[in-house]
mmCIF file with all atom_site columns, C-alpha atoms and ligand atoms in Angstrom:
data_model
loop_
_atom_site.group_PDB
_atom_site.id
_atom_site.type_symbol
_atom_site.label_atom_id
_atom_site.label_alt_id
_atom_site.label_comp_id
_atom_site.label_asym_id
_atom_site.label_entity_id
_atom_site.label_seq_id
_atom_site.pdbx_PDB_ins_code
_atom_site.Cartn_x
_atom_site.Cartn_y
_atom_site.Cartn_z
_atom_site.occupancy
_atom_site.B_iso_or_equiv
_atom_site.pdbx_formal_charge
_atom_site.auth_seq_id
_atom_site.auth_comp_id
_atom_site.auth_asym_id
_atom_site.auth_atom_id
_atom_site.pdbx_PDB_model_num
ATOM   1   C  CA  . MET A 1 1   ? 183.732 247.119 130.631 1.00 76.00 ? 1   MET A CA  1
ATOM   2   C  CA  . LEU A 1 2   ? 183.843 248.146 126.994 1.00 80.00 ? 2   LEU A CA  1
ATOM   3   C  CA  . GLY A 1 3   ? 180.938 246.568 125.054 1.00 87.00 ? 3   GLY A CA  1
ATOM   4   C  CA  . GLU A 1 4   ? 179.149 245.353 128.185 1.00 91.00 ? 4   GLU A CA  1
ATOM   5   C  CA  . GLY A 1 5   ? 175.878 246.982 127.084 1.00 94.00 ? 5   GLY A CA  1
ATOM   6   C  CA  . ILE A 1 6   ? 176.037 245.306 123.661 1.00 95.00 ? 6   ILE A CA  1
ATOM   7   C  CA  . LEU A 1 7   ? 176.678 241.891 125.230 1.00 95.00 ? 7   LEU A CA  1
ATOM   8   C  CA  . LYS A 1 8   ? 173.755 242.354 127.630 1.00 94.00 ? 8   LYS A CA  1
ATOM   9   C  CA  . GLY A 1 9   ? 171.476 243.315 124.727 1.00 94.00 ? 9   GLY A CA  1
ATOM   10  C  CA  . LEU A 1 10  ? 172.557 240.278 122.686 1.00 95.00 ? 10  LEU A CA  1
ATOM   11  C  CA  . ALA A 1 11  ? 172.037 237.988 125.698 1.00 95.00 ? 11  ALA A CA  1
ATOM   12  C  CA  . GLU A 1 12  ? 168.488 239.352 126.167 1.00 92.00 ? 12  GLU A CA  1
ATOM   13  C  CA  . THR A 1 13  ? 167.747 238.831 122.456 1.00 92.00 ? 13  THR A CA  1
ATOM   14  C  CA  . ALA A 1 14  ? 169.072 235.260 122.629 1.00 94.00 ? 14  ALA A CA  1
ATOM   15  C  CA  . ARG A 1 15  ? 167.013 234.569 125.786 1.00 93.00 ? 15  ARG A CA  1
ATOM   16  C  CA  . ASN A 1 16  ? 163.845 235.858 124.080 1.00 91.00 ? 16  ASN A CA  1
ATOM   17  C  CA  . PHE A 1 17  ? 164.568 233.910 120.857 1.00 91.00 ? 17  PHE A CA  1
ATOM   18  C  CA  . ALA A 1 18  ? 165.145 230.590 122.628 1.00 93.00 ? 18  ALA A CA  1
ATOM   19  C  CA  . GLY A 1 19  ? 162.460 231.232 125.249 1.00 93.00 ? 19  GLY A CA  1
ATOM   20  C  CA  . SER A 1 20  ? 159.789 232.075 122.656 1.00 89.00 ? 20  SER A CA  1
ATOM   21  C  CA  . PHE A 1 21  ? 159.694 228.365 121.655 1.00 90.00 ? 21  PHE A CA  1
ATOM   22  C  CA  . VAL A 1 22  ? 158.507 227.405 125.133 1.00 91.00 ? 22  VAL A CA  1
ATOM   23  C  CA  . SER A 1 23  ? 156.885 230.544 126.605 1.00 89.00 ? 23  SER A CA  1
ATOM   24  C  CA  . ALA A 1 24  ? 154.426 233.006 125.015 1.00 83.00 ? 24  ALA A CA  1
ATOM   25  C  CA  . GLU A 1 25  ? 155.736 235.728 127.360 1.00 83.00 ? 25  GLU A CA  1
ATOM   26  C  CA  . ARG A 1 26  ? 159.080 235.657 125.519 1.00 86.00 ? 26  ARG A CA  1
ATOM   27  C  CA  . LEU A 1 27  ? 157.388 236.456 122.202 1.00 83.00 ? 27  LEU A CA  1
ATOM   28  C  CA  . THR A 1 28  ? 158.241 240.109 121.774 1.00 80.00 ? 28  THR A CA  1
ATOM   29  C  CA  . THR A 1 29  ? 156.635 240.497 118.341 1.00 84.00 ? 29  THR A CA  1
ATOM   30  C  CA  . VAL A 1 30  ? 153.112 239.846 117.058 1.00 86.00 ? 30  VAL A CA  1
ATOM   31  C  CA  . GLN A 1 31  ? 151.610 239.275 113.608 1.00 89.00 ? 31  GLN A CA  1
ATOM   32  C  CA  . TYR A 1 32  ? 150.413 242.859 113.045 1.00 91.00 ? 32  TYR A CA  1
ATOM   33  C  CA  . PRO A 1 33  ? 147.799 243.873 111.876 1.00 91.00 ? 33  PRO A CA  1
ATOM   34  C  CA  . GLU A 1 34  ? 145.960 240.616 112.654 1.00 94.00 ? 34  GLU A CA  1
ATOM   35  C  CA  . GLN A 1 35  ? 147.374 240.665 116.169 1.00 90.00 ? 35  GLN A CA  1
ATOM   36  C  CA  . ARG A 1 36  ? 147.802 243.796 118.236 1.00 88.00 ? 36  ARG A CA  1
ATOM   37  C  CA  . ILE A 1 37  ? 149.406 244.701 121.525 1.00 85.00 ? 37  ILE A CA  1
ATOM   38  C  CA  . ALA A 1 38  ? 147.558 247.269 123.641 1.00 85.00 ? 38  ALA A CA  1
ATOM   39  C  CA  . PRO A 1 39  ? 149.710 250.418 123.851 1.00 87.00 ? 39  PRO A CA  1
ATOM   40  C  CA  . ILE A 1 40  ? 151.309 251.057 127.228 1.00 90.00 ? 40  ILE A CA  1
ATOM   41  C  CA  . GLU A 1 41  ? 150.164 254.089 129.202 1.00 92.00 ? 41  GLU A CA  1
ATOM   42  C  CA  . ALA A 1 42  ? 153.162 256.242 128.333 1.00 93.00 ? 42  ALA A CA  1
ATOM   43  C  CA  . THR A 1 43  ? 152.649 255.789 124.571 1.00 94.00 ? 43  THR A CA  1
ATOM   44  C  CA  . ARG A 1 44  ? 152.379 259.046 122.656 1.00 95.00 ? 44  ARG A CA  1
ATOM   45  C  CA  . ASP A 1 45  ? 151.838 259.820 119.007 1.00 95.00 ? 45  ASP A CA  1
ATOM   46  C  CA  . PHE A 1 46  ? 150.074 263.041 118.060 1.00 97.00 ? 46  PHE A CA  1
ATOM   47  C  CA  . PRO A 1 47  ? 148.197 265.665 120.075 1.00 98.00 ? 47  PRO A CA  1
ATOM   48  C  CA  . PHE A 1 48  ? 144.425 265.934 120.531 1.00 98.00 ? 48  PHE A CA  1
ATOM   49  C  CA  . LEU A 1 49  ? 142.246 268.603 122.153 1.00 98.00 ? 49  LEU A CA  1
ATOM   50  C  CA  . VAL A 1 50  ? 140.369 267.571 125.306 1.00 98.00 ? 50  VAL A CA  1
ATOM   51  C  CA  . TYR A 1 51  ? 136.749 268.558 125.832 1.00 97.00 ? 51  TYR A CA  1
ATOM   52  C  CA  . ASP A 1 52  ? 134.412 268.043 128.821 1.00 95.00 ? 52  ASP A CA  1
ATOM   53  C  CA  . GLY A 1 53  ? 130.755 267.042 128.558 1.00 93.00 ? 53  GLY A CA  1
ATOM   54  C  CA  . ALA A 1 54  ? 128.838 265.965 125.483 1.00 94.00 ? 54  ALA A CA  1
ATOM   55  C  CA  . ASP A 1 55  ? 129.338 268.997 123.233 1.00 95.00 ? 55  ASP A CA  1
ATOM   56  C  CA  . TRP A 1 56  ? 132.877 269.115 121.794 1.00 96.00 ? 56  TRP A CA  1
ATOM   57  C  CA  . GLU A 1 57  ? 132.624 272.794 120.872 1.00 95.00 ? 57  GLU A CA  1
ATOM   58  C  CA  . ALA A 1 58  ? 131.136 274.067 124.149 1.00 94.00 ? 58  ALA A CA  1
ATOM   59  C  CA  . GLY A 1 59  ? 133.300 271.808 126.301 1.00 95.00 ? 59  GLY A CA  1
ATOM   60  C  CA  . MET A 1 60  ? 136.650 272.436 124.638 1.00 96.00 ? 60  MET A CA  1
ATOM   61  C  CA  . ARG A 1 61  ? 139.179 273.393 127.324 1.00 96.00 ? 61  ARG A CA  1
ATOM   62  C  CA  . CYS A 1 62  ? 141.415 275.363 124.965 1.00 98.00 ? 62  CYS A CA  1
ATOM   63  C  CA  . VAL A 1 63  ? 141.255 279.141 125.519 1.00 97.00 ? 63  VAL A CA  1
ATOM   64  C  CA  . ALA A 1 64  ? 143.287 279.987 122.402 1.00 97.00 ? 64  ALA A CA  1
ATOM   65  C  CA  . CYS A 1 65  ? 146.155 281.491 124.419 1.00 97.00 ? 65  CYS A CA  1
ATOM   66  C  CA  . GLN A 1 66  ? 148.460 280.396 121.565 1.00 98.00 ? 66  GLN A CA  1
ATOM   67  C  CA  . ILE A 1 67  ? 151.323 279.376 123.871 1.00 98.00 ? 67  ILE A CA  1
ATOM   68  C  CA  . CYS A 1 68  ? 151.531 275.948 122.224 1.00 98.00 ? 68  CYS A CA  1
ATOM   69  C  CA  . GLU A 1 69  ? 151.535 277.547 118.784 1.00 98.00 ? 69  GLU A CA  1
ATOM   70  C  CA  . LYS A 1 70  ? 154.542 279.718 119.740 1.00 98.00 ? 70  LYS A CA  1
ATOM   71  C  CA  . GLU A 1 71  ? 156.434 276.877 121.431 1.00 98.00 ? 71  GLU A CA  1
ATOM   72  C  CA  . CYS A 1 72  ? 155.902 274.111 118.847 1.00 98.00 ? 72  CYS A CA  1
ATOM   73  C  CA  . PRO A 1 73  ? 159.418 273.518 117.411 1.00 98.00 ? 73  PRO A CA  1
ATOM   74  C  CA  . PRO A 1 74  ? 158.393 272.726 113.798 1.00 98.00 ? 74  PRO A CA  1
ATOM   75  C  CA  . GLN A 1 75  ? 155.568 275.333 113.925 1.00 98.00 ? 75  GLN A CA  1
ATOM   76  C  CA  . CYS A 1 76  ? 152.860 272.903 112.866 1.00 97.00 ? 76  CYS A CA  1
ATOM   77  C  CA  . ILE A 1 77  ? 150.055 274.404 115.015 1.00 98.00 ? 77  ILE A CA  1
ATOM   78  C  CA  . TYR A 1 78  ? 147.845 277.157 113.604 1.00 98.00 ? 78  TYR A CA  1
ATOM   79  C  CA  . ILE A 1 79  ? 145.321 278.956 115.856 1.00 98.00 ? 79  ILE A CA  1
ATOM   80  C  CA  . GLU A 1 80  ? 142.822 281.742 115.268 1.00 98.00 ? 80  GLU A CA  1
ATOM   81  C  CA  . LYS A 1 81  ? 141.314 283.253 118.404 1.00 97.00 ? 81  LYS A CA  1
ATOM   82  C  CA  . SER A 1 82  ? 137.531 283.783 118.624 1.00 97.00 ? 82  SER A CA  1
ATOM   83  C  CA  . LYS A 1 83  ? 136.030 287.279 118.753 1.00 96.00 ? 83  LYS A CA  1
ATOM   84  C  CA  . ASP A 1 84  ? 133.552 286.363 121.524 1.00 96.00 ? 84  ASP A CA  1
ATOM   85  C  CA  . LYS A 1 85  ? 134.007 284.407 124.768 1.00 95.00 ? 85  LYS A CA  1
ATOM   86  C  CA  . LYS A 1 86  ? 132.475 281.314 126.359 1.00 93.00 ? 86  LYS A CA  1
ATOM   87  C  CA  . PRO A 1 87  ? 132.608 280.142 129.989 1.00 91.00 ? 87  PRO A CA  1
ATOM   88  C  CA  . ASP A 1 88  ? 135.441 277.785 130.939 1.00 88.00 ? 88  ASP A CA  1
ATOM   89  C  CA  . PHE A 1 89  ? 135.177 274.950 133.492 1.00 84.00 ? 89  PHE A CA  1
ATOM   90  C  CA  . VAL A 1 90  ? 135.016 277.408 136.438 1.00 84.00 ? 90  VAL A CA  1
ATOM   91  C  CA  . GLY A 1 91  ? 132.510 279.640 134.649 1.00 85.00 ? 91  GLY A CA  1
ATOM   92  C  CA  . LYS A 1 92  ? 135.048 282.354 133.733 1.00 89.00 ? 92  LYS A CA  1
ATOM   93  C  CA  . PRO A 1 93  ? 134.507 283.889 130.262 1.00 93.00 ? 93  PRO A CA  1
ATOM   94  C  CA  . GLN A 1 94  ? 137.394 282.887 127.988 1.00 95.00 ? 94  GLN A CA  1
ATOM   95  C  CA  . PHE A 1 95  ? 138.277 283.087 124.318 1.00 97.00 ? 95  PHE A CA  1
ATOM   96  C  CA  . TYR A 1 96  ? 138.203 279.831 122.389 1.00 97.00 ? 96  TYR A CA  1
ATOM   97  C  CA  . PRO A 1 97  ? 139.893 278.722 119.159 1.00 98.00 ? 97  PRO A CA  1
ATOM   98  C  CA  . ALA A 1 98  ? 137.764 279.695 116.156 1.00 97.00 ? 98  ALA A CA  1
ATOM   99  C  CA  . ARG A 1 99  ? 140.371 277.702 114.227 1.00 98.00 ? 99  ARG A CA  1
ATOM   100 C  CA  . PHE A 1 100 ? 142.882 275.193 115.567 1.00 98.00 ? 100 PHE A CA  1
ATOM   101 C  CA  . ASP A 1 101 ? 144.825 273.115 113.044 1.00 98.00 ? 101 ASP A CA  1
ATOM   102 C  CA  . ILE A 1 102 ? 147.747 270.746 113.502 1.00 98.00 ? 102 ILE A CA  1
ATOM   103 C  CA  . ASP A 1 103 ? 149.697 269.484 110.522 1.00 96.00 ? 103 ASP A CA  1
ATOM   104 C  CA  . ILE A 1 104 ? 150.267 265.919 111.671 1.00 95.00 ? 104 ILE A CA  1
ATOM   105 C  CA  . SER A 1 105 ? 152.638 265.292 108.748 1.00 93.00 ? 105 SER A CA  1
ATOM   106 C  CA  . VAL A 1 106 ? 155.026 267.827 110.322 1.00 95.00 ? 106 VAL A CA  1
ATOM   107 C  CA  . CYS A 1 107 ? 154.420 267.085 114.035 1.00 97.00 ? 107 CYS A CA  1
ATOM   108 C  CA  . MET A 1 108 ? 157.379 265.272 115.587 1.00 97.00 ? 108 MET A CA  1
ATOM   109 C  CA  . SER A 1 109 ? 155.472 264.020 118.687 1.00 97.00 ? 109 SER A CA  1
ATOM   110 C  CA  . CYS A 1 110 ? 157.738 265.953 121.047 1.00 97.00 ? 110 CYS A CA  1
ATOM   111 C  CA  . GLN A 1 111 ? 154.859 266.751 123.485 1.00 97.00 ? 111 GLN A CA  1
ATOM   112 C  CA  . ILE A 1 112 ? 156.093 270.300 124.094 1.00 98.00 ? 112 ILE A CA  1
ATOM   113 C  CA  . CYS A 1 113 ? 152.602 271.646 123.310 1.00 98.00 ? 113 CYS A CA  1
ATOM   114 C  CA  . VAL A 1 114 ? 151.262 269.467 126.154 1.00 98.00 ? 114 VAL A CA  1
ATOM   115 C  CA  . GLU A 1 115 ? 153.965 270.552 128.592 1.00 97.00 ? 115 GLU A CA  1
ATOM   116 C  CA  . VAL A 1 116 ? 153.406 274.281 128.032 1.00 98.00 ? 116 VAL A CA  1
ATOM   117 C  CA  . CYS A 1 117 ? 149.578 274.303 128.005 1.00 98.00 ? 117 CYS A CA  1
ATOM   118 C  CA  . PRO A 1 118 ? 148.379 275.913 131.278 1.00 96.00 ? 118 PRO A CA  1
ATOM   119 C  CA  . PHE A 1 119 ? 144.789 274.697 130.765 1.00 95.00 ? 119 PHE A CA  1
ATOM   120 C  CA  . GLU A 1 120 ? 145.173 270.895 130.453 1.00 97.00 ? 120 GLU A CA  1
ATOM   121 C  CA  . ALA A 1 121 ? 143.625 271.347 127.023 1.00 98.00 ? 121 ALA A CA  1
ATOM   122 C  CA  . ILE A 1 122 ? 145.975 269.413 124.752 1.00 98.00 ? 122 ILE A CA  1
ATOM   123 C  CA  . LYS A 1 123 ? 147.224 265.867 125.346 1.00 98.00 ? 123 LYS A CA  1
ATOM   124 C  CA  . MET A 1 124 ? 149.035 263.171 123.412 1.00 98.00 ? 124 MET A CA  1
ATOM   125 C  CA  . ASP A 1 125 ? 146.970 260.494 121.698 1.00 97.00 ? 125 ASP A CA  1
ATOM   126 C  CA  . THR A 1 126 ? 147.992 256.892 121.079 1.00 96.00 ? 126 THR A CA  1
ATOM   127 C  CA  . GLU A 1 127 ? 146.328 256.598 117.666 1.00 93.00 ? 127 GLU A CA  1
ATOM   128 C  CA  . PHE A 1 128 ? 148.971 255.728 115.080 1.00 91.00 ? 128 PHE A CA  1
ATOM   129 C  CA  . GLU A 1 129 ? 147.085 254.247 112.128 1.00 92.00 ? 129 GLU A CA  1
ATOM   130 C  CA  . LEU A 1 130 ? 146.748 257.549 110.316 1.00 92.00 ? 130 LEU A CA  1
ATOM   131 C  CA  . SER A 1 131 ? 148.332 256.733 106.962 1.00 90.00 ? 131 SER A CA  1
ATOM   132 C  CA  . THR A 1 132 ? 146.625 258.285 103.970 1.00 92.00 ? 132 THR A CA  1
ATOM   133 C  CA  . GLU A 1 133 ? 147.323 258.889 100.289 1.00 92.00 ? 133 GLU A CA  1
ATOM   134 C  CA  . ASP A 1 134 ? 146.458 262.558 100.761 1.00 90.00 ? 134 ASP A CA  1
ATOM   135 C  CA  . ARG A 1 135 ? 149.831 263.910 101.904 1.00 80.00 ? 135 ARG A CA  1
ATOM   136 C  CA  . PHE A 1 136 ? 148.582 267.421 102.700 1.00 81.00 ? 136 PHE A CA  1
ATOM   137 C  CA  . GLY A 1 137 ? 144.846 267.780 103.386 1.00 88.00 ? 137 GLY A CA  1
ATOM   138 C  CA  . GLY A 1 138 ? 144.527 264.290 104.837 1.00 92.00 ? 138 GLY A CA  1
ATOM   139 C  CA  . LEU A 1 139 ? 147.017 264.992 107.602 1.00 94.00 ? 139 LEU A CA  1
ATOM   140 C  CA  . LEU A 1 140 ? 146.010 268.570 108.362 1.00 96.00 ? 140 LEU A CA  1
ATOM   141 C  CA  . PHE A 1 141 ? 143.627 268.034 111.286 1.00 97.00 ? 141 PHE A CA  1
ATOM   142 C  CA  . ASP A 1 142 ? 141.175 270.793 112.218 1.00 97.00 ? 142 ASP A CA  1
ATOM   143 C  CA  . ARG A 1 143 ? 139.722 271.420 115.695 1.00 97.00 ? 143 ARG A CA  1
ATOM   144 C  CA  . LYS A 1 144 ? 136.786 269.057 115.133 1.00 97.00 ? 144 LYS A CA  1
ATOM   145 C  CA  . GLU A 1 145 ? 139.089 266.216 114.111 1.00 97.00 ? 145 GLU A CA  1
ATOM   146 C  CA  . LEU A 1 146 ? 141.412 267.003 117.021 1.00 98.00 ? 146 LEU A CA  1
ATOM   147 C  CA  . ALA A 1 147 ? 138.633 267.188 119.649 1.00 98.00 ? 147 ALA A CA  1
ATOM   148 C  CA  . LYS A 1 148 ? 138.283 264.113 121.859 1.00 98.00 ? 148 LYS A CA  1
ATOM   149 C  CA  . PRO A 1 149 ? 136.345 263.710 125.144 1.00 98.00 ? 149 PRO A CA  1
ATOM   150 C  CA  . ASN A 1 150 ? 137.951 263.543 128.572 1.00 97.00 ? 150 ASN A CA  1
ATOM   151 C  CA  . GLU A 1 151 ? 136.748 259.900 128.682 1.00 98.00 ? 151 GLU A CA  1
ATOM   152 C  CA  . HIS A 1 152 ? 139.153 259.134 125.827 1.00 97.00 ? 152 HIS A CA  1
ATOM   153 C  CA  . TYR A 1 153 ? 141.984 260.721 127.816 1.00 98.00 ? 153 TYR A CA  1
ATOM   154 C  CA  . HIS A 1 154 ? 141.060 258.514 130.796 1.00 98.00 ? 154 HIS A CA  1
ATOM   155 C  CA  . LYS A 1 155 ? 141.020 255.447 128.568 1.00 96.00 ? 155 LYS A CA  1
ATOM   156 C  CA  . ILE A 1 156 ? 144.507 255.944 127.128 1.00 96.00 ? 156 ILE A CA  1
ATOM   157 C  CA  . HIS A 1 157 ? 146.328 257.649 130.052 1.00 97.00 ? 157 HIS A CA  1
ATOM   158 C  CA  . PRO A 1 158 ? 144.255 256.756 133.171 1.00 97.00 ? 158 PRO A CA  1
ATOM   159 C  CA  . THR A 1 159 ? 146.800 257.744 135.837 1.00 97.00 ? 159 THR A CA  1
ATOM   160 C  CA  . GLU A 1 160 ? 147.658 261.089 134.265 1.00 96.00 ? 160 GLU A CA  1
ATOM   161 C  CA  . ALA A 1 161 ? 143.987 261.899 133.510 1.00 97.00 ? 161 ALA A CA  1
ATOM   162 C  CA  . ALA A 1 162 ? 142.955 261.160 137.118 1.00 97.00 ? 162 ALA A CA  1
ATOM   163 C  CA  . GLU A 1 163 ? 145.679 263.544 138.380 1.00 97.00 ? 163 GLU A CA  1
ATOM   164 C  CA  . VAL A 1 164 ? 144.500 266.252 135.981 1.00 97.00 ? 164 VAL A CA  1
ATOM   165 C  CA  . ASP A 1 165 ? 140.851 265.784 137.038 1.00 97.00 ? 165 ASP A CA  1
ATOM   166 C  CA  . ALA A 1 166 ? 141.820 266.096 140.713 1.00 97.00 ? 166 ALA A CA  1
ATOM   167 C  CA  . ARG A 1 167 ? 143.778 269.283 139.999 1.00 95.00 ? 167 ARG A CA  1
ATOM   168 C  CA  . LEU A 1 168 ? 140.911 270.818 138.022 1.00 95.00 ? 168 LEU A CA  1
ATOM   169 C  CA  . ALA A 1 169 ? 138.372 269.831 140.718 1.00 94.00 ? 169 ALA A CA  1
ATOM   170 C  CA  . GLU A 1 170 ? 140.564 271.538 143.329 1.00 94.00 ? 170 GLU A CA  1
ATOM   171 C  CA  . GLU A 1 171 ? 140.763 274.699 141.182 1.00 92.00 ? 171 GLU A CA  1
ATOM   172 C  CA  . LYS A 1 172 ? 136.983 274.640 140.692 1.00 91.00 ? 172 LYS A CA  1
ATOM   173 C  CA  . ALA A 1 173 ? 136.366 274.221 144.434 1.00 93.00 ? 173 ALA A CA  1
ATOM   174 C  CA  . LYS A 1 174 ? 138.633 277.220 145.144 1.00 93.00 ? 174 LYS A CA  1
ATOM   175 C  CA  . ALA A 1 175 ? 136.874 279.334 142.483 1.00 90.00 ? 175 ALA A CA  1
ATOM   176 C  CA  . ASP A 1 176 ? 133.431 278.332 143.860 1.00 91.00 ? 176 ASP A CA  1
ATOM   177 C  CA  . ALA A 1 177 ? 134.504 279.227 147.422 1.00 93.00 ? 177 ALA A CA  1
ATOM   178 C  CA  . LYS A 1 178 ? 135.849 282.595 146.230 1.00 91.00 ? 178 LYS A CA  1
ATOM   179 C  CA  . ALA A 1 179 ? 132.626 283.336 144.326 1.00 89.00 ? 179 ALA A CA  1
ATOM   180 C  CA  . LYS A 1 180 ? 130.536 282.351 147.368 1.00 91.00 ? 180 LYS A CA  1
ATOM   181 C  CA  . ALA A 1 181 ? 132.592 284.596 149.677 1.00 92.00 ? 181 ALA A CA  1
ATOM   182 C  CA  . ALA A 1 182 ? 132.272 287.501 147.215 1.00 91.00 ? 182 ALA A CA  1
ATOM   183 C  CA  . ALA A 1 183 ? 128.480 286.998 146.981 1.00 90.00 ? 183 ALA A CA  1
ATOM   184 C  CA  . GLU A 1 184 ? 128.174 286.891 150.779 1.00 90.00 ? 184 GLU A CA  1
ATOM   185 C  CA  . ALA A 1 185 ? 130.286 290.063 151.139 1.00 91.00 ? 185 ALA A CA  1
ATOM   186 C  CA  . ALA A 1 186 ? 128.145 291.834 148.531 1.00 90.00 ? 186 ALA A CA  1
ATOM   187 C  CA  . ALA A 1 187 ? 124.932 290.751 150.299 1.00 90.00 ? 187 ALA A CA  1
ATOM   188 C  CA  . ALA A 1 188 ? 126.291 291.935 153.667 1.00 90.00 ? 188 ALA A CA  1
ATOM   189 C  CA  . LYS A 1 189 ? 127.283 295.276 152.117 1.00 89.00 ? 189 LYS A CA  1
ATOM   190 C  CA  . ALA A 1 190 ? 123.809 295.707 150.598 1.00 88.00 ? 190 ALA A CA  1
ATOM   191 C  CA  . ALA A 1 191 ? 122.146 294.900 153.938 1.00 86.00 ? 191 ALA A CA  1
ATOM   192 C  CA  . ALA A 1 192 ? 124.366 297.306 155.933 1.00 80.00 ? 192 ALA A CA  1
ATOM   193 C  CA  . PRO A 1 193 ? 122.613 300.660 154.956 1.00 71.00 ? 193 PRO A CA  1
ATOM   194 C  CA  . ALA A 1 194 ? 119.175 299.180 155.735 1.00 66.00 ? 194 ALA A CA  1
ATOM   195 C  CA  . LYS A 1 195 ? 120.412 298.059 159.156 1.00 66.00 ? 195 LYS A CA  1
ATOM   196 C  CA  . THR A 1 196 ? 121.955 301.497 159.842 1.00 67.00 ? 196 THR A CA  1
ATOM   197 C  CA  . ALA A 1 197 ? 118.657 303.190 158.870 1.00 67.00 ? 197 ALA A CA  1
ATOM   198 C  CA  . ALA A 1 198 ? 116.694 300.851 161.167 1.00 66.00 ? 198 ALA A CA  1
ATOM   199 C  CA  . VAL A 1 199 ? 119.030 301.655 164.095 1.00 65.00 ? 199 VAL A CA  1
ATOM   200 C  CA  . GLY A 1 200 ? 118.622 305.376 163.342 1.00 64.00 ? 200 GLY A CA  1
ATOM   201 C  CA  . ASP A 1 201 ? 114.785 305.103 163.407 1.00 68.00 ? 201 ASP A CA  1
ATOM   202 C  CA  . ALA A 1 202 ? 114.868 303.231 166.722 1.00 67.00 ? 202 ALA A CA  1
ATOM   203 C  CA  . ALA A 1 203 ? 117.079 305.931 168.257 1.00 65.00 ? 203 ALA A CA  1
ATOM   204 C  CA  . ALA A 1 204 ? 114.788 308.718 167.008 1.00 62.00 ? 204 ALA A CA  1
ATOM   205 C  CA  . LYS A 1 205 ? 111.552 307.259 168.527 1.00 61.00 ? 205 LYS A CA  1
ATOM   206 C  CA  . PRO A 1 206 ? 112.342 307.779 172.304 1.00 55.00 ? 206 PRO A CA  1
ATOM   207 C  CA  . ALA A 1 207 ? 113.379 311.352 171.543 1.00 49.00 ? 207 ALA A CA  1
ATOM   208 C  CA  . GLU A 1 208 ? 109.963 312.012 169.963 1.00 49.00 ? 208 GLU A CA  1
ATOM   209 C  CA  . GLY A 1 209 ? 108.280 310.410 173.026 1.00 47.00 ? 209 GLY A CA  1
ATOM   210 C  CA  . ALA A 1 210 ? 110.282 312.630 175.412 1.00 45.00 ? 210 ALA A CA  1
ATOM   211 C  CA  . SER A 1 211 ? 109.170 315.851 173.677 1.00 45.00 ? 211 SER A CA  1
ATOM   212 C  CA  . ARG A 1 212 ? 105.460 314.775 173.990 1.00 43.00 ? 212 ARG A CA  1
ATOM   213 C  CA  . ALA A 1 213 ? 105.916 314.330 177.785 1.00 37.00 ? 213 ALA A CA  1
HETATM 214 S  S1  . SF4 B 2 .   ? 153.939 267.331 119.699 1.00 74.12 ? 1   SF4 B S1  1
HETATM 215 FE FE1 . SF4 B 2 .   ? 155.612 268.822 119.338 1.00 74.12 ? 1   SF4 B FE1 1
HETATM 216 S  S2  . SF4 B 2 .   ? 155.710 269.004 117.130 1.00 74.12 ? 1   SF4 B S2  1
HETATM 217 FE FE2 . SF4 B 2 .   ? 153.737 268.054 117.592 1.00 74.12 ? 1   SF4 B FE2 1
HETATM 218 S  S3  . SF4 B 2 .   ? 152.292 269.750 117.726 1.00 74.12 ? 1   SF4 B S3  1
HETATM 219 FE FE3 . SF4 B 2 .   ? 153.067 269.393 119.791 1.00 74.12 ? 1   SF4 B FE3 1
HETATM 220 S  S4  . SF4 B 2 .   ? 154.801 270.799 120.025 1.00 74.12 ? 1   SF4 B S4  1
HETATM 221 FE FE4 . SF4 B 2 .   ? 154.363 270.637 117.840 1.00 74.12 ? 1   SF4 B FE4 1
HETATM 222 S  S1  . SF4 B 2 .   ? 145.977 274.083 123.679 1.00 74.12 ? 2   SF4 B S1  1
HETATM 223 FE FE1 . SF4 B 2 .   ? 146.569 275.055 125.622 1.00 74.12 ? 2   SF4 B FE1 1
HETATM 224 S  S2  . SF4 B 2 .   ? 148.418 276.230 125.152 1.00 74.12 ? 2   SF4 B S2  1
HETATM 225 FE FE2 . SF4 B 2 .   ? 147.441 275.735 123.193 1.00 74.12 ? 2   SF4 B FE2 1
HETATM 226 S  S3  . SF4 B 2 .   ? 146.164 277.517 122.761 1.00 74.12 ? 2   SF4 B S3  1
HETATM 227 FE FE3 . SF4 B 2 .   ? 144.869 276.019 123.785 1.00 74.12 ? 2   SF4 B FE3 1
HETATM 228 S  S4  . SF4 B 2 .   ? 144.973 276.586 125.954 1.00 74.12 ? 2   SF4 B S4  1
HETATM 229 FE FE4 . SF4 B 2 .   ? 146.684 277.629 124.942 1.00 74.12 ? 2   SF4 B FE4 1
#
């Protein structure tokens, strides 16, 4: 029916308006900033960079692949790749961002940078009280300002963060198993010539004995 959606919306508004006089649950607004509603799990505002451990620089997951920089629709991410490498969460040497800036005044909170990141390194924050009088510098966040611990990610998006942790743990277990198998194969290869030499010596001894007889 034409206008059915509008009528349903108006009925819901009327139910909340009348109901708010008798039930706190029907109060859909609060007296901000004195009162605040905790953001729901799916809330998203601006991106932050996830790091593991206590050291934000050493634990930063970002490997400066620059995919997010290329895919960001308003081009508000700026990355400079490092010259050296540092180990990632599986111990593999990776580049890291020597510079990683996001111009929050331009970001449109689309989350595309999060979707395209193959390293679970960038996620959406729920922090929205970022107003400042400094239109440019005050909203141009560098990598230190963007870096937040994995614990923060768990606090704001617990379900998603737990899934990411499980995926990363699985990847780490696979990498550890591969490294262990490679080390065992290398050890077996190194031991093989010694074993062959020992077998050769054992075979030579009876021959020597036979010539003495
Ligand atoms: S949320 Fe969208 S606009 Fe903002 S930095 Fe990410 S890709 Fe760019
Ligand atoms: S945040 Fe992700 S996609 Fe962007 S540069 Fe770092 S690793 Fe690459």
